[in-house]
Tab-separated table of C-alpha atoms and ligand atoms in Angstrom:
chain	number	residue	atom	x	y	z
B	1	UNK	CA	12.438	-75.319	-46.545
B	2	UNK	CA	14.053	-77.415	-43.349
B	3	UNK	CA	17.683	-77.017	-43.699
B	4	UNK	CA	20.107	-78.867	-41.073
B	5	UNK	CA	20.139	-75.221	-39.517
B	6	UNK	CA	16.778	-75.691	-38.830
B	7	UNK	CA	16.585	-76.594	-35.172
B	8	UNK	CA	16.842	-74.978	-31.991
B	9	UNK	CA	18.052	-77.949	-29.714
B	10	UNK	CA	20.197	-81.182	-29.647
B	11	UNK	CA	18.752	-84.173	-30.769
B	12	UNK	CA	18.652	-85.667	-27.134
B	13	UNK	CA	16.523	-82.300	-25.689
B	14	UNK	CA	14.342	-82.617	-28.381
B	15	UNK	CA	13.238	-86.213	-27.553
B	16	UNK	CA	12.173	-87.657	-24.523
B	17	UNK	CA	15.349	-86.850	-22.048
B	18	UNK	CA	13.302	-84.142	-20.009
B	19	UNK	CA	9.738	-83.795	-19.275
B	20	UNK	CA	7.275	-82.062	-20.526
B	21	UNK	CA	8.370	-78.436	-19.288
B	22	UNK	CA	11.669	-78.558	-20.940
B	23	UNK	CA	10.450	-79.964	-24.440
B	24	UNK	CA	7.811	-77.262	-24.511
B	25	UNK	CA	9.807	-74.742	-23.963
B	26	UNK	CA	12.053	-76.289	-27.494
B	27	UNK	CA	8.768	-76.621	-29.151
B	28	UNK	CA	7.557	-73.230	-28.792
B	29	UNK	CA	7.051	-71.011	-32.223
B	30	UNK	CA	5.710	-68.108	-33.150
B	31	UNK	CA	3.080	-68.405	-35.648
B	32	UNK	CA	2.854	-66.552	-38.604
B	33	UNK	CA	-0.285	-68.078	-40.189
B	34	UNK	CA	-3.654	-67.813	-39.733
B	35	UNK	CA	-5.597	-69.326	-36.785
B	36	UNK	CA	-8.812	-71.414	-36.490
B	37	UNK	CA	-12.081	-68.689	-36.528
B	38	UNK	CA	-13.529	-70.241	-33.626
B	39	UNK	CA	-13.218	-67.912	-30.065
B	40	UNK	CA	-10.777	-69.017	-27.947
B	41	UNK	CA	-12.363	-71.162	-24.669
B	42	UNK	CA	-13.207	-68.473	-21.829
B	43	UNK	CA	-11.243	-71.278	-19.300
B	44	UNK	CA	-8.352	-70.765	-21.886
B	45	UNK	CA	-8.153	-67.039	-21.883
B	46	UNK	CA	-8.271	-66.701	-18.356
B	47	UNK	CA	-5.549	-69.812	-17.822
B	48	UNK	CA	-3.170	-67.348	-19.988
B	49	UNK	CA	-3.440	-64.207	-17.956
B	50	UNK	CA	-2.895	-66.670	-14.622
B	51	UNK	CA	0.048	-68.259	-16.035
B	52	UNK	CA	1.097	-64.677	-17.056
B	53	UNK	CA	0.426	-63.276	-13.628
B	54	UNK	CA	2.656	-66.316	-12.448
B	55	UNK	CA	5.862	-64.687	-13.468
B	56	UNK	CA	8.541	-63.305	-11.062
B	57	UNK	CA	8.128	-59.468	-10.515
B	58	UNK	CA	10.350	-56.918	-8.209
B	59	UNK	CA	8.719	-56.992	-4.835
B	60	UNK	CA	6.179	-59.238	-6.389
B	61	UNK	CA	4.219	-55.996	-7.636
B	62	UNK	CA	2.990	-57.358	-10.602
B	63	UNK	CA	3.148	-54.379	-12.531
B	64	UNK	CA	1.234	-56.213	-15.798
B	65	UNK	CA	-2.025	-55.715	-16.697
B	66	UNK	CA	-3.567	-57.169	-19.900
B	67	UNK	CA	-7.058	-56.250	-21.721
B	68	UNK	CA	-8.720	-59.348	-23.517
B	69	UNK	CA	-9.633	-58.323	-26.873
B	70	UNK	CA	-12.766	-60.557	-28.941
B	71	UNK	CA	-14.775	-57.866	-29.812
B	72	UNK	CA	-15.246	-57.716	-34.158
B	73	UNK	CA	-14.993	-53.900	-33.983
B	74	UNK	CA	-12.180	-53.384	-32.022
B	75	UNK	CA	-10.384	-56.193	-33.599
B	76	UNK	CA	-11.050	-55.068	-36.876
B	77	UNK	CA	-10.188	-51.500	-36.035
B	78	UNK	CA	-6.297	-53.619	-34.853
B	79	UNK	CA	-6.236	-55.323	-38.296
B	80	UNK	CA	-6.757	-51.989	-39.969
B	81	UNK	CA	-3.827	-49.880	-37.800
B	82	UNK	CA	-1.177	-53.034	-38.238
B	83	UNK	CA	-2.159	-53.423	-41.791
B	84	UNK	CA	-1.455	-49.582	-42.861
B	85	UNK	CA	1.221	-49.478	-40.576
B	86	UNK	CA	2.966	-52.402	-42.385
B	87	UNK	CA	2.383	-51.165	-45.832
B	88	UNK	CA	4.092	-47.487	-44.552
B	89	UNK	CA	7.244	-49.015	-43.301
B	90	UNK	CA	7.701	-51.306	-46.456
B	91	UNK	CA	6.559	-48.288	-48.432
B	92	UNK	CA	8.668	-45.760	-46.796
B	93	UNK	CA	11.727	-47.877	-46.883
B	94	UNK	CA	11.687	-47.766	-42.862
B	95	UNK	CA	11.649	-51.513	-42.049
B	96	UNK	CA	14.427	-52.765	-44.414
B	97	UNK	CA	16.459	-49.542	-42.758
B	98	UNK	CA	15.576	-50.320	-39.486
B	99	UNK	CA	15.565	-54.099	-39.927
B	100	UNK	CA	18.085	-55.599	-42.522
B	101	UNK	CA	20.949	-56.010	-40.342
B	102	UNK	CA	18.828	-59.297	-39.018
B	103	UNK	CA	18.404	-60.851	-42.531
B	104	UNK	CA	20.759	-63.330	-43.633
B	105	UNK	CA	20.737	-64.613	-47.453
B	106	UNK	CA	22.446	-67.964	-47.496
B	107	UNK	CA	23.120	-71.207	-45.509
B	108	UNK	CA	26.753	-70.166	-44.680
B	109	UNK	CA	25.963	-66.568	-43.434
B	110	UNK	CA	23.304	-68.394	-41.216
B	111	UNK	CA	25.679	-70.844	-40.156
B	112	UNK	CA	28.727	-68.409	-39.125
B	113	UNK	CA	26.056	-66.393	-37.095
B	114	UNK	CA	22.837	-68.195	-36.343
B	115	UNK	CA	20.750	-65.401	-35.451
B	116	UNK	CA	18.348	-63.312	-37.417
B	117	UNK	CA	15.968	-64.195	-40.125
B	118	UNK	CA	17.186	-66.600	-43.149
B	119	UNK	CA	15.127	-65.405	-46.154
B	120	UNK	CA	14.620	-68.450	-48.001
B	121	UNK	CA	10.747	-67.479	-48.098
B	122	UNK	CA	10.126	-64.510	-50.264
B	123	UNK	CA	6.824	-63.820	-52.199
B	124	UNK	CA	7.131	-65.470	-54.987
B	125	UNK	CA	7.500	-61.637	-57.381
B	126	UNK	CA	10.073	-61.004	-55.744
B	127	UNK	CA	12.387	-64.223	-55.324
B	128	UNK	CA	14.835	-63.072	-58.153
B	129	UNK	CA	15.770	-59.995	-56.137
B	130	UNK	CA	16.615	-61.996	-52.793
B	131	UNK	CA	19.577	-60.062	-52.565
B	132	UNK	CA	18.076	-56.647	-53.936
B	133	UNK	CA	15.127	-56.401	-51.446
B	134	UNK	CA	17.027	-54.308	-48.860
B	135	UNK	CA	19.109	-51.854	-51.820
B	136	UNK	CA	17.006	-48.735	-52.842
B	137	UNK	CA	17.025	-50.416	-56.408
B	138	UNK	CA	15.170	-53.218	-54.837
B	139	UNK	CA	12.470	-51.390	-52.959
B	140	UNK	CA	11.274	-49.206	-55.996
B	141	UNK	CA	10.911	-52.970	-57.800
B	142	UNK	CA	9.223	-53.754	-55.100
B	143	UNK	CA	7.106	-50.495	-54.925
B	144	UNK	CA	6.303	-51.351	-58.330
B	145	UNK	CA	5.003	-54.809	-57.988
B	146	UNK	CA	2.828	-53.347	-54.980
B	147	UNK	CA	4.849	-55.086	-52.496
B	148	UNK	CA	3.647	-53.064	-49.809
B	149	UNK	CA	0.121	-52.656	-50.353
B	150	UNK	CA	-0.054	-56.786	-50.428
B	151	UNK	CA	1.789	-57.098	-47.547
B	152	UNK	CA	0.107	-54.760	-45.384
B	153	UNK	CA	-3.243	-56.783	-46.779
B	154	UNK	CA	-1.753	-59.966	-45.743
B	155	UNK	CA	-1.015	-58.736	-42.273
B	156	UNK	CA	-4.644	-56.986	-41.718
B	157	UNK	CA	-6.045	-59.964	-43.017
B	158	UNK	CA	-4.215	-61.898	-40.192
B	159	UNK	CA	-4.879	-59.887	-37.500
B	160	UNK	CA	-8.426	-59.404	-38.292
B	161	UNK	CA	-8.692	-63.255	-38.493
B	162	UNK	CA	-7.761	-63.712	-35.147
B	163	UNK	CA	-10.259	-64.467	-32.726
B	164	UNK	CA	-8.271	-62.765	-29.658
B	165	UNK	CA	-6.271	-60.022	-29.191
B	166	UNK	CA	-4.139	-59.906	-26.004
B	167	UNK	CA	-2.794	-56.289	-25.177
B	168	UNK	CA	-0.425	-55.795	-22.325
B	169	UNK	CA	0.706	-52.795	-20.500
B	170	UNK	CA	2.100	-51.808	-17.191
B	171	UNK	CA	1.503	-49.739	-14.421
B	172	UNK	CA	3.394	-45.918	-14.868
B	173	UNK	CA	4.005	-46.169	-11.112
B	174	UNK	CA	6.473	-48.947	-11.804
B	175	UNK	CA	7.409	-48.539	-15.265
B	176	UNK	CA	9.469	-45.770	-15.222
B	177	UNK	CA	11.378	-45.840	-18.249
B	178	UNK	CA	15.698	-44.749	-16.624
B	179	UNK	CA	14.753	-46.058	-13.437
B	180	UNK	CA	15.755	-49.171	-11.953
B	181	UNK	CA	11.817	-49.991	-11.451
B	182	UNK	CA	11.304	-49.532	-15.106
B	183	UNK	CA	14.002	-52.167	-15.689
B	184	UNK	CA	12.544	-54.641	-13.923
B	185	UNK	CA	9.436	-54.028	-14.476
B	186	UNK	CA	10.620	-54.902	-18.411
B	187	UNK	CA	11.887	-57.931	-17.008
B	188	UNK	CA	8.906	-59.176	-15.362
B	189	UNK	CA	6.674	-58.314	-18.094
B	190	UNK	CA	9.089	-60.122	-20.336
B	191	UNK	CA	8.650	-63.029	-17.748
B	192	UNK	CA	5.142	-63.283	-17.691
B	193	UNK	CA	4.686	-63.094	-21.661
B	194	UNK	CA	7.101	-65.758	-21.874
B	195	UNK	CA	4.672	-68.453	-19.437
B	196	UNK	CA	1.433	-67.242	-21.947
B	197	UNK	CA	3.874	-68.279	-25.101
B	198	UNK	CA	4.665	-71.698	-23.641
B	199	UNK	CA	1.076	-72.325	-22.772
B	200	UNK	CA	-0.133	-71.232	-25.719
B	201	UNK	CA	1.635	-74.269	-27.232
B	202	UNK	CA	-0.212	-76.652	-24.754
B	203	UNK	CA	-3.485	-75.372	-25.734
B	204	UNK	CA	-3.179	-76.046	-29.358
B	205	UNK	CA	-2.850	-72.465	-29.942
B	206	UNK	CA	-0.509	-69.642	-31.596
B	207	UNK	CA	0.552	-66.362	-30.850
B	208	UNK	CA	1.932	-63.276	-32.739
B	209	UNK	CA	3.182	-59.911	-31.879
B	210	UNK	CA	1.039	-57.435	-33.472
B	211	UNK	CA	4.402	-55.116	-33.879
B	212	UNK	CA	3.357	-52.711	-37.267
B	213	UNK	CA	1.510	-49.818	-35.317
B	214	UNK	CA	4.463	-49.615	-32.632
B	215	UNK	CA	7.002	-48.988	-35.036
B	216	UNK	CA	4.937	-45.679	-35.746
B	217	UNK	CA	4.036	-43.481	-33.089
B	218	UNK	CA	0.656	-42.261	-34.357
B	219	UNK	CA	-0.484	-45.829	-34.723
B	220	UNK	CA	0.604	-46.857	-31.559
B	221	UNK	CA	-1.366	-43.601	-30.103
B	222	UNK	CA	-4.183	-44.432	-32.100
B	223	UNK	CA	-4.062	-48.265	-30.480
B	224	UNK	CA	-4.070	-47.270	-27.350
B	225	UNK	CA	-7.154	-44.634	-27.313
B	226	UNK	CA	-9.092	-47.504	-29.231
B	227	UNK	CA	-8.212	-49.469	-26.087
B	228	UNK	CA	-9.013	-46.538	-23.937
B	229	UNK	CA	-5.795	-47.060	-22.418
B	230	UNK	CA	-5.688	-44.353	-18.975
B	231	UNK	CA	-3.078	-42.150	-18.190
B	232	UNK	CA	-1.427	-44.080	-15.185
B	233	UNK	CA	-1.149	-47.162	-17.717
B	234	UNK	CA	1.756	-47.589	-20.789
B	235	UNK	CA	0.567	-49.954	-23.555
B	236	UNK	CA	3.804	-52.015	-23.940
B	237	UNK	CA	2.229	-54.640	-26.726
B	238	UNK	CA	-0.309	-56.424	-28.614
B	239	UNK	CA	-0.459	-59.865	-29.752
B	240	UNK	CA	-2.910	-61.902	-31.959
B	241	UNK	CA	-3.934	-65.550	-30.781
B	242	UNK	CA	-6.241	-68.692	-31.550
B	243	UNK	CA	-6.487	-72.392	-32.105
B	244	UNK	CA	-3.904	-73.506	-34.826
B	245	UNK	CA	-5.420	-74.788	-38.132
B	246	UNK	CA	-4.449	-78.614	-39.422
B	247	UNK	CA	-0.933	-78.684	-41.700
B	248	UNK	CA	0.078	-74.684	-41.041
B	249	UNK	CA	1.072	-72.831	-44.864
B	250	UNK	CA	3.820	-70.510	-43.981
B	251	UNK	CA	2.940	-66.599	-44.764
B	252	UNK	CA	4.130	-64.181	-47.751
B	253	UNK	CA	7.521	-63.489	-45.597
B	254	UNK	CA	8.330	-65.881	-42.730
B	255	UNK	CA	9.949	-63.512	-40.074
B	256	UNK	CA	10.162	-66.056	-37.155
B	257	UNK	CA	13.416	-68.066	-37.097
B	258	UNK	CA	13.975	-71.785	-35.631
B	259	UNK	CA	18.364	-70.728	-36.077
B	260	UNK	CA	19.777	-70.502	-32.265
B	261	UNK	CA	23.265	-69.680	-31.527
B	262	UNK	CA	25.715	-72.319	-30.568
B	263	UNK	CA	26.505	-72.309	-26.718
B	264	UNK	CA	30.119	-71.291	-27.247
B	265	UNK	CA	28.299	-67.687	-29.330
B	266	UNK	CA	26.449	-67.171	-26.362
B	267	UNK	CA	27.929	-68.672	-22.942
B	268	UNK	CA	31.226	-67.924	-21.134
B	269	UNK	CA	33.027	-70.082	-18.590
B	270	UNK	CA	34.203	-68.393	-15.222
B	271	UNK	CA	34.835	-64.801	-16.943
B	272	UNK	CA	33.842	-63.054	-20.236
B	273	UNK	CA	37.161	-64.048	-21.992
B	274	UNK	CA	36.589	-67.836	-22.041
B	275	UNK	CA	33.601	-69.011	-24.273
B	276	UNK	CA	32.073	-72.073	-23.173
B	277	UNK	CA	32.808	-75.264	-25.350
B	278	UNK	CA	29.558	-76.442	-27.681
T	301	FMN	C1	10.524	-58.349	-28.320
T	301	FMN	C2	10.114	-59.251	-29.467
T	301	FMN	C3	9.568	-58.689	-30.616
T	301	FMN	C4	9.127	-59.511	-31.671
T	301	FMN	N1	8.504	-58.952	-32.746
T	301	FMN	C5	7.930	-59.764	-33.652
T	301	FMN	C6	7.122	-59.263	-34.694
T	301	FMN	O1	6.967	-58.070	-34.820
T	301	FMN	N2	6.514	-60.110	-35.570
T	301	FMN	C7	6.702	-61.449	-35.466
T	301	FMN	O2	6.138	-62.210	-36.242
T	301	FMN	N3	7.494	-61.973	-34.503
T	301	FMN	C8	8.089	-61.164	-33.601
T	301	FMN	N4	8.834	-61.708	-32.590
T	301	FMN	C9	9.134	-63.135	-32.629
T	301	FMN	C10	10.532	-63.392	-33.184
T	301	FMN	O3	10.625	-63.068	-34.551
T	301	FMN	C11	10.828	-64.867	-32.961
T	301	FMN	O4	10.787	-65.113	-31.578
T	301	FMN	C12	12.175	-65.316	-33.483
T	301	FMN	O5	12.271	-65.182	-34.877
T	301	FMN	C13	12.412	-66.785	-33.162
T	301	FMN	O6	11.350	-67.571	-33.671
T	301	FMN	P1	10.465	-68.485	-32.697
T	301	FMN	O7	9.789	-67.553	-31.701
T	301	FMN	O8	9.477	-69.175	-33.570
T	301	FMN	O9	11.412	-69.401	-32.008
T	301	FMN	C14	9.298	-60.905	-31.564
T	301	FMN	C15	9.870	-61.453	-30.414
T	301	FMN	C16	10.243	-60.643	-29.366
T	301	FMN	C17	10.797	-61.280	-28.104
């Protein structure tokens, strides 16, 4: 459903104002679909780590490093870990504890706030319990209607559809987690992630965090020794990517969110006490 809500930029930004730079950056998504099955160009894969390794870092170390994922195996072995993992948080109750402070339920809740997720997209089972969904009455209906064995099937079936995987970690020597180095190497990474997500978009492609196995620590362990990930590196993330398909379905449960805050919800004027006008 596009509601009024549904935009992230004025009108004027969203049309031909600015250049290219500026409109990609409004157009940018994250995809929650499926991609096309054919592998993603060599030329492609290696302009996203460049445009990643492009970013700003602290003393220009650079502290990202990024494995290129297209083997069936491995991938598969990815699809498996985020699939399980997504059917034990819904399961266990663990993402809608964790998680449903970021849901909103209707238009005027979404407009007061504009952030988080507006569920207007539930599977279809479970659309008469919009409100229920995060209650502990709602998650044993939906343990009962095997919500979260088809959800964690949806998911693996995602990720194992993807023709790339794109892990990224950092160097222990500079990410150390307290330290001021460990902030900014955060930052940078954050940085360089962001220029692969905006090219993604100019190479007809889509890109998802693979987030299920981090949210439990075994999984996450398990990721990384199926990446062979070495001691002096920390596996920060994984994300899925490919070619977009024609006319994009959206999934079971659409967690992206096109809502942005007005400017006067997020910028001041001069000090903290004076919100800037919208
Ligand atoms: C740190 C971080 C974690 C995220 N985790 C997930 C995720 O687990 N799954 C997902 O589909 N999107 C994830 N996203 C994407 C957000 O849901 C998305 O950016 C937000 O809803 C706005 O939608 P948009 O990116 O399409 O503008 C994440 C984004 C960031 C920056």
């Amino acid at each position: 459903m596009t509601t009024d809500l549904d935009r992230s930029a004025p009108p004027a930004e969203s049309e031909r104002a600015y250049g290219d730079l500026v409109r990609g950056i409004f157009a940018r998504r994250t995809t929650n679909g499926p991609f096309r099955p054919d592998p993603v160009r060599v030329e492609h894969q290696h302009l996203l780590v460049r445009v990643a390794g492009a970013a700003p870092s602290h003393f220009n170390s650079q502290p990202w490093r990024f494995v290129l994922v297209e083997d069936r195996d491995t991938i598969d072995r990815v699809a498996h870990l985020s699939g399980d993992s997504m059917r034990q948080l819904i399961e266990r109750g663990v993402f809608f504890e964790r998680y449903r402070k970021y849901f909103r339920f209707t238009e005027a809740e979404m407009d007061a706030r504009r952030d988080g997720i507006f569920i207007d997209h539930l599977p279809g089972p479970l659309r008469p319990f919009t409100r229920q969904v995060f209650s502990d009455a709602g998650l044993s209906v939906m343990r009962r209607l095997g919500v979260p064995a088809r959800l964690g099937r949806d998911n693996e079936k995602l990720v194992a559809g993807s023709p790339l995987l794109l892990a990224v970690l950092l160097d222990r020597e500079e990410y150390r987690p307290g330290e001021l180095s460990g902030f900014y190497s955060l930052f940078g990474m954050g940085a360089a992630m962001e220029n692969v997500w905006l090219t993604v978009g100019e190479l007809g492609m889509g890109i998802q965090f693979v987030s299920t196995p981090m949210e439990i620590p075994e999984a996450w362990a398990e990721l990384a020794r199926v990446l062979r990930v070495p001691d002096h590196l920390e596996l920060m993330a994984v994300y899925r990517l490919g070619y977009l398909p024609e006319g994009q379905a959206r999934p079971s449960i659409d967690w992206s969110s096109r809502h942005r805050k007005r400017l006067s919800q997020y910028v001041y004027r001069e000090t903290c006490e004076t919100p800037e006008r919208d």
